[in-house]
């Protein structure tokens, strides 16, 4: 399969898994290899740190890019993360599962 087909398949897997997480919003990308996701929280930088330092499941976690780094305007992206779908579909499915679990734990403790 072509590189385009591989990334479309990865995108479709990410979109399918993200739909399972309550409270988030996103638009399916048309041509990019990343997706911006709006989360029900106020500080995506803190959430990204939480995933790396305070959360794991079966000794695994997921790394996300806080949305603040993708805007020039201060305050934009505070409730967003950017996910790149550069892994194979099985790993992407697990990554989104970890994201959902991490978000649930984060919201309970914040």
PDB file of C-alpha atoms in Angstrom:
ATOM      1  CA  UNK A   1       0.000   0.000   0.000  1.00  0.00           C
ATOM      2  CA  UNK A   2       1.062   3.557  -0.564  1.00  0.00           C
ATOM      3  CA  UNK A   3       2.268   5.907   2.159  1.00  0.00           C
ATOM      4  CA  UNK A   4      -0.940   7.899   1.709  1.00  0.00           C
ATOM      5  CA  UNK A   5      -3.058   4.784   2.341  1.00  0.00           C
ATOM      6  CA  UNK A   6      -1.011   3.870   5.408  1.00  0.00           C
ATOM      7  CA  UNK A   7      -1.533   7.319   6.966  1.00  0.00           C
ATOM      8  CA  UNK A   8      -5.232   7.375   6.056  1.00  0.00           C
ATOM      9  CA  UNK A   9      -5.605   4.038   7.809  1.00  0.00           C
ATOM     10  CA  UNK A  10      -3.735   5.345  10.863  1.00  0.00           C
ATOM     11  CA  UNK A  11      -5.884   8.481  10.889  1.00  0.00           C
ATOM     12  CA  UNK A  12      -9.039   6.373  10.717  1.00  0.00           C
ATOM     13  CA  UNK A  13      -7.819   4.235  13.635  1.00  0.00           C
ATOM     14  CA  UNK A  14      -7.080   7.334  15.752  1.00  0.00           C
ATOM     15  CA  UNK A  15     -10.463   8.894  14.945  1.00  0.00           C
ATOM     16  CA  UNK A  16     -12.267   5.641  15.755  1.00  0.00           C
ATOM     17  CA  UNK A  17     -10.503   5.349  19.130  1.00  0.00           C
ATOM     18  CA  UNK A  18     -10.885   9.031  20.038  1.00  0.00           C
ATOM     19  CA  UNK A  19     -14.650   8.733  19.554  1.00  0.00           C
ATOM     20  CA  UNK A  20     -14.667   6.353  22.548  1.00  0.00           C
ATOM     21  CA  UNK A  21     -13.374   9.037  24.965  1.00  0.00           C
ATOM     22  CA  UNK A  22     -16.138  11.122  26.566  1.00  0.00           C
ATOM     23  CA  UNK A  23     -15.847  14.904  26.652  1.00  0.00           C
ATOM     24  CA  UNK A  24     -13.297  15.485  23.901  1.00  0.00           C
ATOM     25  CA  UNK A  25     -13.705  17.228  20.545  1.00  0.00           C
ATOM     26  CA  UNK A  26     -11.706  17.050  17.331  1.00  0.00           C
ATOM     27  CA  UNK A  27     -11.928  17.396  13.579  1.00  0.00           C
ATOM     28  CA  UNK A  28     -10.648  14.505  11.494  1.00  0.00           C
ATOM     29  CA  UNK A  29      -7.616  15.735   9.555  1.00  0.00           C
ATOM     30  CA  UNK A  30      -7.772  15.745   5.781  1.00  0.00           C
ATOM     31  CA  UNK A  31      -4.096  15.684   4.859  1.00  0.00           C
ATOM     32  CA  UNK A  32      -1.981  16.043   8.005  1.00  0.00           C
ATOM     33  CA  UNK A  33      -0.334  13.278  10.034  1.00  0.00           C
ATOM     34  CA  UNK A  34      -1.434  14.841  13.304  1.00  0.00           C
ATOM     35  CA  UNK A  35      -4.703  15.768  14.986  1.00  0.00           C
ATOM     36  CA  UNK A  36      -5.588  18.564  17.405  1.00  0.00           C
ATOM     37  CA  UNK A  37      -7.844  17.362  20.226  1.00  0.00           C
ATOM     38  CA  UNK A  38      -9.807  19.629  22.586  1.00  0.00           C
ATOM     39  CA  UNK A  39      -9.970  18.201  26.104  1.00  0.00           C
ATOM     40  CA  UNK A  40     -12.282  19.072  29.026  1.00  0.00           C
ATOM     41  CA  UNK A  41      -9.465  20.713  30.998  1.00  0.00           C
ATOM     42  CA  UNK A  42      -7.789  24.105  31.382  1.00  0.00           C
ATOM     43  CA  UNK A  43      -4.064  23.297  31.279  1.00  0.00           C
ATOM     44  CA  UNK A  44      -2.800  20.959  28.578  1.00  0.00           C
ATOM     45  CA  UNK A  45       0.811  21.617  29.636  1.00  0.00           C
ATOM     46  CA  UNK A  46       0.027  20.279  33.113  1.00  0.00           C
ATOM     47  CA  UNK A  47      -1.867  17.335  31.623  1.00  0.00           C
ATOM     48  CA  UNK A  48       1.082  16.430  29.366  1.00  0.00           C
ATOM     49  CA  UNK A  49       3.398  16.515  32.414  1.00  0.00           C
ATOM     50  CA  UNK A  50       0.911  14.395  34.398  1.00  0.00           C
ATOM     51  CA  UNK A  51       0.899  11.691  31.707  1.00  0.00           C
ATOM     52  CA  UNK A  52       4.688  11.419  31.824  1.00  0.00           C
ATOM     53  CA  UNK A  53       5.223  11.711  35.578  1.00  0.00           C
ATOM     54  CA  UNK A  54       2.079  10.549  37.390  1.00  0.00           C
ATOM     55  CA  UNK A  55       0.248   8.107  35.137  1.00  0.00           C
ATOM     56  CA  UNK A  56       0.906   4.643  33.767  1.00  0.00           C
ATOM     57  CA  UNK A  57      -0.982   1.462  32.982  1.00  0.00           C
ATOM     58  CA  UNK A  58       0.992  -1.773  32.748  1.00  0.00           C
ATOM     59  CA  UNK A  59       4.107   0.388  32.930  1.00  0.00           C
ATOM     60  CA  UNK A  60       3.076   2.321  29.800  1.00  0.00           C
ATOM     61  CA  UNK A  61       2.010   5.898  29.208  1.00  0.00           C
ATOM     62  CA  UNK A  62       1.542   8.195  26.244  1.00  0.00           C
ATOM     63  CA  UNK A  63       3.290  11.437  25.326  1.00  0.00           C
ATOM     64  CA  UNK A  64       1.252  14.296  23.904  1.00  0.00           C
ATOM     65  CA  UNK A  65       2.208  17.770  22.714  1.00  0.00           C
ATOM     66  CA  UNK A  66       0.375  20.549  24.587  1.00  0.00           C
ATOM     67  CA  UNK A  67      -1.603  22.766  22.240  1.00  0.00           C
ATOM     68  CA  UNK A  68      -0.081  25.976  23.584  1.00  0.00           C
ATOM     69  CA  UNK A  69       3.083  25.437  21.563  1.00  0.00           C
ATOM     70  CA  UNK A  70       1.209  25.643  18.260  1.00  0.00           C
ATOM     71  CA  UNK A  71      -0.287  29.139  18.657  1.00  0.00           C
ATOM     72  CA  UNK A  72       1.348  32.562  18.710  1.00  0.00           C
ATOM     73  CA  UNK A  73      -1.529  34.060  20.698  1.00  0.00           C
ATOM     74  CA  UNK A  74      -1.116  33.572  24.477  1.00  0.00           C
ATOM     75  CA  UNK A  75      -3.908  31.510  25.994  1.00  0.00           C
ATOM     76  CA  UNK A  76      -4.785  29.602  22.833  1.00  0.00           C
ATOM     77  CA  UNK A  77      -4.355  25.834  22.981  1.00  0.00           C
ATOM     78  CA  UNK A  78      -4.637  25.596  26.786  1.00  0.00           C
ATOM     79  CA  UNK A  79      -7.370  22.975  26.392  1.00  0.00           C
ATOM     80  CA  UNK A  80      -5.819  21.221  23.372  1.00  0.00           C
ATOM     81  CA  UNK A  81      -3.218  18.578  22.653  1.00  0.00           C
ATOM     82  CA  UNK A  82      -1.658  17.545  19.369  1.00  0.00           C
ATOM     83  CA  UNK A  83      -1.274  13.869  18.557  1.00  0.00           C
ATOM     84  CA  UNK A  84       0.910  12.658  15.711  1.00  0.00           C
ATOM     85  CA  UNK A  85      -0.141   9.323  14.258  1.00  0.00           C
ATOM     86  CA  UNK A  86       3.232   7.999  13.236  1.00  0.00           C
ATOM     87  CA  UNK A  87       2.942   4.585  14.932  1.00  0.00           C
ATOM     88  CA  UNK A  88       1.338   1.438  13.565  1.00  0.00           C
ATOM     89  CA  UNK A  89      -2.367   0.966  14.209  1.00  0.00           C
ATOM     90  CA  UNK A  90      -2.010  -1.461  17.121  1.00  0.00           C
ATOM     91  CA  UNK A  91       0.293   0.945  18.967  1.00  0.00           C
ATOM     92  CA  UNK A  92      -1.977   3.881  18.096  1.00  0.00           C
ATOM     93  CA  UNK A  93      -4.987   2.046  19.501  1.00  0.00           C
ATOM     94  CA  UNK A  94      -3.104   1.439  22.765  1.00  0.00           C
ATOM     95  CA  UNK A  95      -1.877   5.043  22.857  1.00  0.00           C
ATOM     96  CA  UNK A  96      -5.426   6.402  22.570  1.00  0.00           C
ATOM     97  CA  UNK A  97      -6.608   3.913  25.190  1.00  0.00           C
ATOM     98  CA  UNK A  98      -3.870   5.223  27.511  1.00  0.00           C
ATOM     99  CA  UNK A  99      -4.870   8.803  26.701  1.00  0.00           C
ATOM    100  CA  UNK A 100      -8.458   8.074  27.735  1.00  0.00           C
ATOM    101  CA  UNK A 101      -7.385   6.365  30.947  1.00  0.00           C
ATOM    102  CA  UNK A 102      -4.944   9.160  31.752  1.00  0.00           C
ATOM    103  CA  UNK A 103      -7.548  11.842  31.096  1.00  0.00           C
ATOM    104  CA  UNK A 104     -10.041  10.118  33.390  1.00  0.00           C
ATOM    105  CA  UNK A 105      -7.462   9.871  36.191  1.00  0.00           C
ATOM    106  CA  UNK A 106      -6.330  13.473  35.651  1.00  0.00           C
ATOM    107  CA  UNK A 107      -9.863  14.844  35.815  1.00  0.00           C
ATOM    108  CA  UNK A 108     -10.546  12.942  39.054  1.00  0.00           C
ATOM    109  CA  UNK A 109      -7.480  14.431  40.733  1.00  0.00           C
ATOM    110  CA  UNK A 110      -7.711  18.045  39.437  1.00  0.00           C
TER     111      UNK A 110
END
